[in-house]
PDB file of C-alpha atoms in Angstrom:
ATOM      1  CA  ASP O   1      -0.034   0.097   0.148  1.00 63.00           C
ATOM      2  CA  ALA O   2       1.702   3.543  -0.881  1.00 65.00           C
ATOM      3  CA  LYS O   3       2.337   5.467   2.246  1.00 87.00           C
ATOM      4  CA  THR O   4       1.023   8.598   3.068  1.00 94.00           C
ATOM      5  CA  THR O   5       2.936  11.316   5.459  1.00 95.00           C
ATOM      6  CA  GLN O   6       0.671  14.085   6.581  1.00 97.00           C
ATOM      7  CA  PRO O   7       1.758  16.687   9.326  1.00 97.00           C
ATOM      8  CA  PRO O   8      -0.101  15.658  12.826  1.00 97.00           C
ATOM      9  CA  SER O   9      -1.515  18.910  13.171  1.00 97.00           C
ATOM     10  CA  MET O  10      -1.767  22.357  12.173  1.00 97.00           C
ATOM     11  CA  ASP O  11      -3.836  25.886  13.250  1.00 97.00           C
ATOM     12  CA  CYS O  12      -5.708  27.677  10.843  1.00 97.00           C
ATOM     13  CA  ALA O  13      -7.389  31.395  11.558  1.00 97.00           C
ATOM     14  CA  GLU O  14     -11.186  31.304  10.924  1.00 97.00           C
ATOM     15  CA  GLY O  15     -11.952  32.503   7.490  1.00 97.00           C
ATOM     16  CA  ARG O  16      -8.464  31.984   5.857  1.00 97.00           C
ATOM     17  CA  ALA O  17      -7.506  29.418   3.506  1.00 97.00           C
ATOM     18  CA  ALA O  18      -6.203  25.851   5.140  1.00 98.00           C
ATOM     19  CA  ASN O  19      -3.396  24.395   2.970  1.00 98.00           C
ATOM     20  CA  LEU O  20      -3.183  20.948   4.555  1.00 98.00           C
ATOM     21  CA  PRO O  21      -0.134  18.713   2.544  1.00 97.00           C
ATOM     22  CA  CYS O  22       0.543  15.500   2.526  1.00 97.00           C
ATOM     23  CA  ASN O  23       3.328  13.214   0.942  1.00 96.00           C
ATOM     24  CA  HIS O  24       2.635  10.093  -0.855  1.00 94.00           C
ATOM     25  CA  SER O  25       6.090   9.651  -2.948  1.00 92.00           C
ATOM     26  CA  THR O  26       5.215   5.656  -3.677  1.00 90.00           C
ATOM     27  CA  ILE O  27       2.460   6.325  -5.711  1.00 90.00           C
ATOM     28  CA  SER O  28       1.460   4.188  -8.211  1.00 87.00           C
ATOM     29  CA  GLY O  29       0.300   5.488 -11.300  1.00 80.00           C
ATOM     30  CA  ASN O  30      -3.759   4.725 -11.519  1.00 83.00           C
ATOM     31  CA  GLU O  31      -3.695   5.233  -7.738  1.00 88.00           C
ATOM     32  CA  TYR O  32      -6.042   8.104  -6.697  1.00 91.00           C
ATOM     33  CA  VAL O  33      -5.918  10.247  -3.635  1.00 94.00           C
ATOM     34  CA  TYR O  34      -8.305  10.654  -1.322  1.00 95.00           C
ATOM     35  CA  TRP O  35      -8.953  12.872   1.153  1.00 97.00           C
ATOM     36  CA  TYR O  36     -11.732  12.630   4.139  1.00 98.00           C
ATOM     37  CA  ARG O  37     -12.098  13.950   7.012  1.00 98.00           C
ATOM     38  CA  GLN O  38     -13.621  13.542  10.744  1.00 97.00           C
ATOM     39  CA  ILE O  39     -15.249  15.619  13.278  1.00 94.00           C
ATOM     40  CA  HIS O  40     -14.775  14.129  16.775  1.00 87.00           C
ATOM     41  CA  SER O  41     -16.122  10.789  17.128  1.00 79.00           C
ATOM     42  CA  GLN O  42     -18.463  10.853  13.525  1.00 91.00           C
ATOM     43  CA  GLY O  43     -17.639   8.508  10.593  1.00 95.00           C
ATOM     44  CA  PRO O  44     -14.862   9.557   7.971  1.00 97.00           C
ATOM     45  CA  GLN O  45     -16.624  12.516   5.573  1.00 97.00           C
ATOM     46  CA  TYR O  46     -15.057  12.451   2.042  1.00 97.00           C
ATOM     47  CA  ILE O  47     -13.896  15.973   0.874  1.00 97.00           C
ATOM     48  CA  ILE O  48     -12.568  15.241  -2.865  1.00 97.00           C
ATOM     49  CA  HIS O  49     -10.333  12.909  -4.833  1.00 96.00           C
ATOM     50  CA  GLY O  50      -8.160  13.185  -7.368  1.00 94.00           C
ATOM     51  CA  LEU O  51      -5.952  11.181  -9.605  1.00 93.00           C
ATOM     52  CA  LYS O  52      -3.343  13.540 -11.488  1.00 90.00           C
ATOM     53  CA  ASN O  53      -5.434  16.752 -12.803  1.00 88.00           C
ATOM     54  CA  ASN O  54      -6.153  19.072  -9.837  1.00 94.00           C
ATOM     55  CA  GLU O  55      -9.997  19.073  -8.880  1.00 96.00           C
ATOM     56  CA  THR O  56     -11.965  21.433  -6.576  1.00 97.00           C
ATOM     57  CA  ASN O  57     -15.736  21.186  -5.534  1.00 96.00           C
ATOM     58  CA  GLU O  58     -18.149  22.536  -3.146  1.00 95.00           C
ATOM     59  CA  MET O  59     -16.049  21.638  -0.341  1.00 95.00           C
ATOM     60  CA  ALA O  60     -12.268  21.947  -0.822  1.00 97.00           C
ATOM     61  CA  SER O  61      -9.714  22.173  -3.728  1.00 98.00           C
ATOM     62  CA  LEU O  62      -7.028  19.610  -4.154  1.00 98.00           C
ATOM     63  CA  ILE O  63      -3.789  20.221  -5.436  1.00 97.00           C
ATOM     64  CA  ILE O  64      -1.964  16.758  -7.196  1.00 96.00           C
ATOM     65  CA  THR O  65       1.700  17.582  -7.921  1.00 95.00           C
ATOM     66  CA  GLU O  66       3.229  17.123 -11.596  1.00 93.00           C
ATOM     67  CA  ASP O  67       4.622  13.848 -10.423  1.00 93.00           C
ATOM     68  CA  ARG O  68       2.165  12.875  -8.346  1.00 93.00           C
ATOM     69  CA  LYS O  69       4.463  12.730  -5.124  1.00 94.00           C
ATOM     70  CA  SER O  70       2.653  14.647  -2.858  1.00 95.00           C
ATOM     71  CA  SER O  71      -0.817  16.883  -2.850  1.00 96.00           C
ATOM     72  CA  THR O  72      -2.370  20.014  -0.889  1.00 98.00           C
ATOM     73  CA  LEU O  73      -6.109  20.086   0.798  1.00 98.00           C
ATOM     74  CA  ILE O  74      -7.258  23.281   0.418  1.00 98.00           C
ATOM     75  CA  LEU O  75     -10.241  24.367   2.497  1.00 97.00           C
ATOM     76  CA  PRO O  76     -10.532  28.464   0.932  1.00 96.00           C
ATOM     77  CA  HIS O  77     -12.445  30.424   3.575  1.00 95.00           C
ATOM     78  CA  ALA O  78     -11.877  27.851   6.768  1.00 96.00           C
ATOM     79  CA  THR O  79     -14.468  27.890   9.963  1.00 97.00           C
ATOM     80  CA  LEU O  80     -14.785  26.835  12.957  1.00 97.00           C
ATOM     81  CA  ARG O  81     -16.681  24.017  12.046  1.00 95.00           C
ATOM     82  CA  ASP O  82     -14.355  22.812   9.837  1.00 97.00           C
ATOM     83  CA  THR O  83     -12.198  21.346  12.949  1.00 97.00           C
ATOM     84  CA  ALA O  84     -11.515  17.560  12.139  1.00 98.00           C
ATOM     85  CA  VAL O  85      -9.009  15.051  11.920  1.00 97.00           C
ATOM     86  CA  TYR O  86      -7.766  15.324   7.856  1.00 98.00           C
ATOM     87  CA  TYR O  87      -6.874  12.008   6.165  1.00 97.00           C
ATOM     88  CA  CYS O  88      -5.081  11.840   2.791  1.00 96.00           C
ATOM     89  CA  ILE O  89      -5.540   8.319   1.590  1.00 95.00           C
ATOM     90  CA  VAL O  90      -4.356   6.650  -1.667  1.00 91.00           C
ATOM     91  CA  ARG O  91      -6.779   4.134  -1.944  1.00 86.00           C
ATOM     92  CA  VAL O  92      -5.901   0.788  -2.577  1.00 78.00           C
ATOM     93  CA  ALA O  93      -7.561  -0.709  -5.868  1.00 77.00           C
ATOM     94  CA  LEU O  94      -9.564  -4.612  -5.121  1.00 74.00           C
ATOM     95  CA  ASN O  95     -11.089  -6.720  -7.930  1.00 72.00           C
ATOM     96  CA  PHE O  96     -14.250  -5.945  -9.203  1.00 71.00           C
ATOM     97  CA  GLY O  97     -14.819  -2.406  -7.911  1.00 73.00           C
ATOM     98  CA  ASN O  98     -14.135  -3.421  -4.316  1.00 80.00           C
ATOM     99  CA  GLU O  99     -11.376  -1.294  -2.649  1.00 84.00           C
ATOM    100  CA  LYS O 100      -9.697  -0.779   0.416  1.00 86.00           C
ATOM    101  CA  LEU O 101      -8.973   2.493   2.770  1.00 91.00           C
ATOM    102  CA  THR O 102      -6.086   2.419   4.900  1.00 90.00           C
ATOM    103  CA  PHE O 103      -6.197   5.194   7.232  1.00 92.00           C
ATOM    104  CA  GLY O 104      -3.089   7.628   8.871  1.00 90.00           C
ATOM    105  CA  THR O 105      -3.136   9.375  11.735  1.00 92.00           C
ATOM    106  CA  GLY O 106      -4.137  12.265   9.371  1.00 96.00           C
ATOM    107  CA  THR O 107      -3.841  16.014  10.331  1.00 97.00           C
ATOM    108  CA  ARG O 108      -5.508  17.406  13.565  1.00 97.00           C
ATOM    109  CA  LEU O 109      -6.732  21.193  11.893  1.00 98.00           C
ATOM    110  CA  THR O 110      -7.707  22.783  14.220  1.00 98.00           C
ATOM    111  CA  ILE O 111      -9.634  26.534  13.156  1.00 97.00           C
ATOM    112  CA  ILE O 112      -8.973  29.598  15.830  1.00 97.00           C
ATOM    113  CA  PRO O 113     -11.406  31.755  15.994  1.00 95.00           C
TER     114      PRO O 113
ATOM    115  CA  GLU K   1     -28.283  13.648   0.238  1.00 74.00           C
ATOM    116  CA  PRO K   2     -28.933   9.905   0.807  1.00 73.00           C
ATOM    117  CA  GLU K   3     -27.101   8.787   3.954  1.00 93.00           C
ATOM    118  CA  VAL K   4     -25.605   5.104   5.584  1.00 97.00           C
ATOM    119  CA  THR K   5     -27.291   4.833   8.479  1.00 97.00           C
ATOM    120  CA  GLN K   6     -25.949   2.707  11.493  1.00 97.00           C
ATOM    121  CA  THR K   7     -27.836   0.940  14.723  1.00 96.00           C
ATOM    122  CA  PRO K   8     -27.740   1.310  17.732  1.00 96.00           C
ATOM    123  CA  SER K   9     -25.366   4.280  18.129  1.00 96.00           C
ATOM    124  CA  HIS K  10     -24.399   2.275  21.106  1.00 97.00           C
ATOM    125  CA  GLN K  11     -24.450  -0.677  22.255  1.00 97.00           C
ATOM    126  CA  VAL K  12     -22.934  -2.401  26.065  1.00 97.00           C
ATOM    127  CA  THR K  13     -22.744  -6.014  26.180  1.00 96.00           C
ATOM    128  CA  GLN K  14     -20.828  -8.684  28.400  1.00 97.00           C
ATOM    129  CA  MET K  15     -17.960 -10.480  26.984  1.00 97.00           C
ATOM    130  CA  GLY K  16     -18.392 -13.745  26.046  1.00 97.00           C
ATOM    131  CA  GLN K  17     -22.577 -12.777  23.960  1.00 97.00           C
ATOM    132  CA  GLU K  18     -22.494 -12.031  20.705  1.00 97.00           C
ATOM    133  CA  VAL K  19     -23.349  -8.798  19.414  1.00 97.00           C
ATOM    134  CA  ILE K  20     -24.717  -7.551  16.153  1.00 97.00           C
ATOM    135  CA  LEU K  21     -24.269  -4.111  14.533  1.00 97.00           C
ATOM    136  CA  ARG K  22     -26.712  -2.709  11.611  1.00 97.00           C
ATOM    137  CA  CYS K  23     -25.869  -0.643   9.067  1.00 97.00           C
ATOM    138  CA  VAL K  24     -28.860   0.731   6.150  1.00 97.00           C
ATOM    139  CA  PRO K  25     -26.422   1.051   3.060  1.00 96.00           C
ATOM    140  CA  ILE K  26     -27.173   3.751   0.275  1.00 95.00           C
ATOM    141  CA  SER K  27     -29.925   2.584  -1.900  1.00 92.00           C
ATOM    142  CA  ASN K  28     -28.065   2.200  -5.171  1.00 89.00           C
ATOM    143  CA  HIS K  29     -24.557   1.224  -4.076  1.00 93.00           C
ATOM    144  CA  LEU K  30     -23.165  -2.441  -4.432  1.00 92.00           C
ATOM    145  CA  TYR K  31     -20.458  -2.716  -2.094  1.00 94.00           C
ATOM    146  CA  PHE K  32     -20.093  -2.309   1.583  1.00 96.00           C
ATOM    147  CA  TYR K  33     -17.185  -2.231   4.149  1.00 96.00           C
ATOM    148  CA  TRP K  34     -16.506  -2.610   8.287  1.00 98.00           C
ATOM    149  CA  TYR K  35     -14.222  -0.572   9.778  1.00 97.00           C
ATOM    150  CA  ARG K  36     -13.491  -0.042  13.339  1.00 97.00           C
ATOM    151  CA  GLN K  37     -11.752   2.479  15.396  1.00 96.00           C
ATOM    152  CA  ILE K  38     -10.502   1.862  19.021  1.00 96.00           C
ATOM    153  CA  LEU K  39     -10.374   4.742  20.995  1.00 94.00           C
ATOM    154  CA  GLY K  40      -7.439   6.966  20.612  1.00 91.00           C
ATOM    155  CA  GLN K  41      -6.060   4.847  17.463  1.00 93.00           C
ATOM    156  CA  LYS K  42      -6.461   4.681  13.919  1.00 93.00           C
ATOM    157  CA  VAL K  43      -9.805   3.792  11.599  1.00 95.00           C
ATOM    158  CA  GLU K  44      -9.120   0.042  10.408  1.00 96.00           C
ATOM    159  CA  PHE K  45     -10.234  -1.736   7.293  1.00 95.00           C
ATOM    160  CA  LEU K  46     -12.158  -4.541   8.066  1.00 97.00           C
ATOM    161  CA  VAL K  47     -14.056  -6.399   5.334  1.00 96.00           C
ATOM    162  CA  SER K  48     -15.759  -6.118   2.308  1.00 94.00           C
ATOM    163  CA  PHE K  49     -18.638  -7.036   0.792  1.00 94.00           C
ATOM    164  CA  TYR K  50     -19.775  -7.886  -2.715  1.00 92.00           C
ATOM    165  CA  ASN K  51     -22.312  -9.563  -4.444  1.00 89.00           C
ATOM    166  CA  ASN K  52     -23.086 -11.715  -1.123  1.00 90.00           C
ATOM    167  CA  GLU K  53     -19.512 -12.536  -0.870  1.00 91.00           C
ATOM    168  CA  ILE K  54     -16.511 -11.466   1.113  1.00 93.00           C
ATOM    169  CA  SER K  55     -14.094  -9.250  -1.187  1.00 91.00           C
ATOM    170  CA  GLU K  56     -11.110  -8.869   1.225  1.00 91.00           C
ATOM    171  CA  LYS K  57     -10.868  -9.137   5.036  1.00 93.00           C
ATOM    172  CA  SER K  58      -8.167  -8.214   7.409  1.00 94.00           C
ATOM    173  CA  GLU K  59      -6.139  -9.773   9.664  1.00 95.00           C
ATOM    174  CA  ILE K  60      -8.412  -8.233  13.010  1.00 95.00           C
ATOM    175  CA  PHE K  61     -11.715  -9.930  10.523  1.00 96.00           C
ATOM    176  CA  ASP K  62     -10.857 -14.077  12.633  1.00 94.00           C
ATOM    177  CA  ASP K  63     -13.870 -15.999  13.096  1.00 95.00           C
ATOM    178  CA  GLN K  64     -15.152 -14.632  15.756  1.00 96.00           C
ATOM    179  CA  PHE K  65     -16.627 -12.080  12.910  1.00 97.00           C
ATOM    180  CA  SER K  66     -19.137 -12.953  10.407  1.00 97.00           C
ATOM    181  CA  VAL K  67     -20.888 -10.272   7.780  1.00 97.00           C
ATOM    182  CA  GLU K  68     -24.447 -10.743   6.404  1.00 95.00           C
ATOM    183  CA  ARG K  69     -26.624  -8.811   3.731  1.00 92.00           C
ATOM    184  CA  PRO K  70     -30.203 -10.899   5.057  1.00 86.00           C
ATOM    185  CA  ASP K  71     -32.354  -8.852   3.293  1.00 87.00           C
ATOM    186  CA  GLY K  72     -32.201  -5.902   0.239  1.00 78.00           C
ATOM    187  CA  SER K  73     -31.504  -3.450   2.968  1.00 86.00           C
ATOM    188  CA  ASN K  74     -29.325  -4.276   6.030  1.00 93.00           C
ATOM    189  CA  PHE K  75     -26.182  -5.254   6.503  1.00 96.00           C
ATOM    190  CA  THR K  76     -24.531  -6.875   9.562  1.00 97.00           C
ATOM    191  CA  LEU K  77     -21.615  -7.190  10.998  1.00 98.00           C
ATOM    192  CA  LYS K  78     -22.139 -10.058  13.798  1.00 97.00           C
ATOM    193  CA  ILE K  79     -19.391 -10.531  16.353  1.00 97.00           C
ATOM    194  CA  ARG K  80     -20.297 -14.157  18.054  1.00 95.00           C
ATOM    195  CA  SER K  81     -17.949 -14.193  21.397  1.00 94.00           C
ATOM    196  CA  THR K  82     -17.130 -10.765  22.343  1.00 97.00           C
ATOM    197  CA  LYS K  83     -13.972  -9.588  23.631  1.00 96.00           C
ATOM    198  CA  LEU K  84     -13.168  -6.641  26.161  1.00 97.00           C
ATOM    199  CA  GLU K  85     -10.440  -5.483  23.248  1.00 96.00           C
ATOM    200  CA  ASP K  86     -13.685  -5.440  20.940  1.00 97.00           C
ATOM    201  CA  SER K  87     -14.593  -2.356  22.418  1.00 98.00           C
ATOM    202  CA  ALA K  88     -14.352   0.399  19.416  1.00 97.00           C
ATOM    203  CA  MET K  89     -16.327   2.575  17.270  1.00 97.00           C
ATOM    204  CA  TYR K  90     -17.377   0.232  14.157  1.00 98.00           C
ATOM    205  CA  PHE K  91     -18.115   2.111  10.917  1.00 98.00           C
ATOM    206  CA  CYS K  92     -20.042   0.926   7.830  1.00 98.00           C
ATOM    207  CA  ALA K  93     -19.939   2.221   4.609  1.00 97.00           C
ATOM    208  CA  SER K  94     -20.776   1.945   1.121  1.00 96.00           C
ATOM    209  CA  SER K  95     -19.560   2.939  -2.548  1.00 94.00           C
ATOM    210  CA  THR K  96     -21.060   2.348  -5.781  1.00 91.00           C
ATOM    211  CA  GLY K  97     -18.051   0.523  -7.342  1.00 87.00           C
ATOM    212  CA  MET K  98     -17.811   3.262 -10.446  1.00 85.00           C
ATOM    213  CA  ASP K  99     -15.981   5.366 -11.719  1.00 78.00           C
ATOM    214  CA  ASN K 100     -13.854   5.648  -8.175  1.00 85.00           C
ATOM    215  CA  GLN K 101     -16.799   6.934  -6.501  1.00 89.00           C
ATOM    216  CA  PRO K 102     -16.064   7.595  -2.766  1.00 93.00           C
ATOM    217  CA  GLN K 103     -17.051   5.180   0.058  1.00 95.00           C
ATOM    218  CA  HIS K 104     -19.732   7.071   2.971  1.00 96.00           C
ATOM    219  CA  PHE K 105     -19.385   6.198   6.218  1.00 97.00           C
ATOM    220  CA  GLY K 106     -22.127   5.780   8.627  1.00 97.00           C
ATOM    221  CA  ASP K 107     -21.455   7.693  12.167  1.00 96.00           C
ATOM    222  CA  GLY K 108     -21.183   4.600  13.666  1.00 97.00           C
ATOM    223  CA  THR K 109     -22.029   2.379  16.806  1.00 98.00           C
ATOM    224  CA  ARG K 110     -20.111   2.672  20.019  1.00 97.00           C
ATOM    225  CA  LEU K 111     -19.463  -0.885  21.186  1.00 98.00           C
ATOM    226  CA  SER K 112     -18.503  -1.560  24.906  1.00 98.00           C
ATOM    227  CA  ILE K 113     -17.756  -5.186  25.895  1.00 97.00           C
ATOM    228  CA  LEU K 114     -18.502  -5.195  29.879  1.00 96.00           C
TER     229      LEU K 114
END
């Protein structure tokens, strides 16, 4: 499984952009990067995913470097509700559409009022 | 927006007893998963399930665990004889399995073994 490395914690001021980095230097050419977050003890919440192009949705933007060895999740205008643990995951595709997500320890993002 | 629902939210069981955790996946999803998270630790993959069969299971998913899709809507995780170390949050997830669509998770069942 491709391993990911994330800083254990980050702070961001409310209203500012939160930029969460992730290294995945052993990623294979057809492996996707997924981002999830976990607020307190709730279930992981899907945020965004990408292969090699930058992606944007209503929650966030994902910037993937050209060599695909790292990526950055951007929350454009962080709010207090964005305080959570953020996981960068390289998805392992199994057979016939099955897959396995291997969670690391993630980055604990704290939004400061 | 459709969501994965899990019941109960909290289950307290005596050690050695059987427990069944229930999940209702998103209705058009075909792939189902269980994960667990021991307090303060990582979220760990347990098992994936498709077409009424286990597709992949982890080392954690030993003979004490089983999964079933008893009808068209429910997906269950059974622990046959619970141990203290089974205390954890158990999360169900589902996905379409198509076009790299993500897994969607429920809010979990907190299992406490006494």
